[in-house]
C-alpha positions as a Python dict, from the first residue, in 0.01 Angstrom:
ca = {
    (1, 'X'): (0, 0, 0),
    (2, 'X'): (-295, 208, 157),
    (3, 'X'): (-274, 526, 299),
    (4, 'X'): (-495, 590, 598),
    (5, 'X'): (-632, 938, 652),
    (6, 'X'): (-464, 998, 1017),
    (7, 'X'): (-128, 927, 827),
    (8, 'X'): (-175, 1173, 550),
    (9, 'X'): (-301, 1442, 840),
    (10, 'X'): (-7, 1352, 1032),
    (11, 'X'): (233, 1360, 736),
    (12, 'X'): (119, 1656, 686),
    (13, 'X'): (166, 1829, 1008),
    (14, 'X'): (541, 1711, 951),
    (15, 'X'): (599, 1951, 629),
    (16, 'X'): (724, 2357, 670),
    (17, 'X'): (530, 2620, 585),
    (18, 'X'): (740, 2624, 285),
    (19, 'X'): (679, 2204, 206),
    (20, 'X'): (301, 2239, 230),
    (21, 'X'): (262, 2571, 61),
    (22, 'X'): (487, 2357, -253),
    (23, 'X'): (276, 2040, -209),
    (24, 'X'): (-51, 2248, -244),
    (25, 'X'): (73, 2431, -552),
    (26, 'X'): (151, 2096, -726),
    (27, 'X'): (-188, 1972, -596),
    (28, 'X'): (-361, 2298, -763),
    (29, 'X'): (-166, 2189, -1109),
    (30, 'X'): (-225, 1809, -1071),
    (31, 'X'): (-607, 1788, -982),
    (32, 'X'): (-700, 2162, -1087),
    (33, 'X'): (-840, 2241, -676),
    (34, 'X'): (-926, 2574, -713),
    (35, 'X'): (-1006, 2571, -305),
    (36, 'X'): (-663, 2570, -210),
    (37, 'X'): (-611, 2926, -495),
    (38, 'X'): (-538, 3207, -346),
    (39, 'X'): (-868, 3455, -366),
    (40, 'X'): (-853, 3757, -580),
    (41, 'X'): (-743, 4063, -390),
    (42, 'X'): (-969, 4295, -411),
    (43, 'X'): (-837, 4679, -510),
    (44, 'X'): (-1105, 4891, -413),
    (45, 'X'): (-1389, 4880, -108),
    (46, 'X'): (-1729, 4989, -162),
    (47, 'X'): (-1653, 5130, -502),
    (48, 'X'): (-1354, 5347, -470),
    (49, 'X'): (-1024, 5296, -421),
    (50, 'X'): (-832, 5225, -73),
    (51, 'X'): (-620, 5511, 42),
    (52, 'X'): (-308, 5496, 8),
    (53, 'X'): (-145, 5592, 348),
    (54, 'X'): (168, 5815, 235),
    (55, 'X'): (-93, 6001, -44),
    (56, 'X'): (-243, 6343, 151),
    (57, 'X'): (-625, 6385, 234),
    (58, 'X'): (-752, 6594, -6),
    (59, 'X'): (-1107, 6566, 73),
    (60, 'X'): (-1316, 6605, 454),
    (61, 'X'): (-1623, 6554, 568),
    (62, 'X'): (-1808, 6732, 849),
    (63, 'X'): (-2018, 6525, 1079),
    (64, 'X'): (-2298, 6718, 1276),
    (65, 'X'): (-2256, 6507, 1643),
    (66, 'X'): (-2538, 6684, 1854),
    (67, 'X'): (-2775, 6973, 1816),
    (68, 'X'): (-2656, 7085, 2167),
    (69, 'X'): (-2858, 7311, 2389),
    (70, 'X'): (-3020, 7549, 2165),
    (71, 'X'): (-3163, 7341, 1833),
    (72, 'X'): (-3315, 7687, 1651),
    (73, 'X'): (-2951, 7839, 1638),
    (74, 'X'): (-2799, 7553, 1469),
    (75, 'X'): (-3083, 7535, 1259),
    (76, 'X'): (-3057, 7886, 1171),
    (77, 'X'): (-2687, 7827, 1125),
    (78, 'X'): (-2734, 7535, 890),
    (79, 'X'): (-3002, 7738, 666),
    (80, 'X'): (-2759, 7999, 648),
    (81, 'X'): (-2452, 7735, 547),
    (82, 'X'): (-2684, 7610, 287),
    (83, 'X'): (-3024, 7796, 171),
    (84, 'X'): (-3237, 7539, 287),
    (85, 'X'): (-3598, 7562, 352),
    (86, 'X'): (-3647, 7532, 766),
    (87, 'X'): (-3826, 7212, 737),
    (88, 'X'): (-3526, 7055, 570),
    (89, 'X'): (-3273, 7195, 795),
    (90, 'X'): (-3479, 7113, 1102),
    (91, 'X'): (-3506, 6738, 995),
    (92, 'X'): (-3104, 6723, 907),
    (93, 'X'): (-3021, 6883, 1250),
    (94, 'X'): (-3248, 6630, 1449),
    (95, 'X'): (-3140, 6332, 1271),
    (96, 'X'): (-2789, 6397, 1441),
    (97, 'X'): (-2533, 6219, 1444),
    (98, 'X'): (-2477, 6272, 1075),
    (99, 'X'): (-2259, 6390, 816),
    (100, 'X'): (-2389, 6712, 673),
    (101, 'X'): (-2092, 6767, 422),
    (102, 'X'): (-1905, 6523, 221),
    (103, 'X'): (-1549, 6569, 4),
    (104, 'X'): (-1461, 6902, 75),
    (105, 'X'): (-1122, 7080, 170),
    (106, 'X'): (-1050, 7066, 505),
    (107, 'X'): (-1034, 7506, 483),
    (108, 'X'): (-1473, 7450, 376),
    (109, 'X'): (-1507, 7194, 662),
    (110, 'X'): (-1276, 7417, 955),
    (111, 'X'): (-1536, 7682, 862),
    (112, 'X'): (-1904, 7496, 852),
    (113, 'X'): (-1755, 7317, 1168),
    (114, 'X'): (-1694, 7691, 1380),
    (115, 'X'): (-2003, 7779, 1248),
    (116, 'X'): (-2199, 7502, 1402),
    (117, 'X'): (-2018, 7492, 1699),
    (118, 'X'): (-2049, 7870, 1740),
    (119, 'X'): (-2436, 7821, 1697),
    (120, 'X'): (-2425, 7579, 2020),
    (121, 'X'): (-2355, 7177, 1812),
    (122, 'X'): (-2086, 6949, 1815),
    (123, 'X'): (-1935, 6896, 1520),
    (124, 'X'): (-1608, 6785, 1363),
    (125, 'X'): (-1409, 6752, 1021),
    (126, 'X'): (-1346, 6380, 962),
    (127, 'X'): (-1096, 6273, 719),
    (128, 'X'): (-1233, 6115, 344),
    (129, 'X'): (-1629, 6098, 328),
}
C-alpha cells in the first residue's frame, strides 16, 4: 500500500499536540532527525548571565542623554567626576547619548547623575550596564 504525501500531511493535521509531539520523539529515536531536537537553551546572553527577575540590581549605569544648553559646564562637571584631560571629556560629552558609567551602586550613579544635571545635561541611572 502507498502512502501519498497529502495523506501523511493530512494525517497529520488529525493528531493533538500531544500525538505529534509523541510521533516526533519516536521519529527522533527511529531515524536519529536531529531537526525535529529541541535546540539547546542557551543560559547566558552576550557573555553573562540573564537576570534573574526576583534577584535585586546591584549594579547601574549612568547614561549621559544630552549636553543641554551650556556644553563647557558639563564638561567641566565631567573632568571634575573623573580627572580627565579636557580633550577627553569634551569628546565623551559630544558623543552623547552615551553611557559614561557602567556597574556601579545606584548611591555612585544618583550622585554623577545630579551632578550632570546640575551642570545643565540630561542624564539618568539605568538599571545593569
Amino acid at each position: 500500500m502507498s502512502v501519498t504525501r497529502e495523506e501523511v500531511i493530512a494525517y497529520l493535521e488529525s493528531l493533538t499536540a500531544e500525538e505529534l509531539g509523541e510521533l516526533a520523539d519516536e521519529l527522533v529515536q527511529r531515524f536519529g532527525l536531529l531537526a525535529f531536537v529541541e535546540p539547546p537553551r542557551y543560559e547566558f546572553f552576550m557573555g553573562a548571565p540573564p537576570p534573574d527577575p526576583h534577584e535585586e540590581i546591584t549594579e547601574f549605569s549612568v547614561v549621559l542623554l544630552e549636553i543641554g544648553k551650556d556644553k563647557l559646564a558639563v564638561v567641566k562637571a565631567v573632568r571634575a567626576l573623573w580627572e580627565m584631560p579636557v580633550k577627553e571629556a569634551k569628546d565623551l560629552v559630544e558623543s552623547a547619548p552615551v553611557v559614561v558609567r557602567r556597574w556601579i551602586t545606584r548611591d555612585e550613579a544618583r550622585v554623577i547623575v545630579d551632578t550632570l544635571t546640575a551642570a545643565g545635561a540630561n542624564a539618568e541611572v539605568r538599571n545593569g550596564s
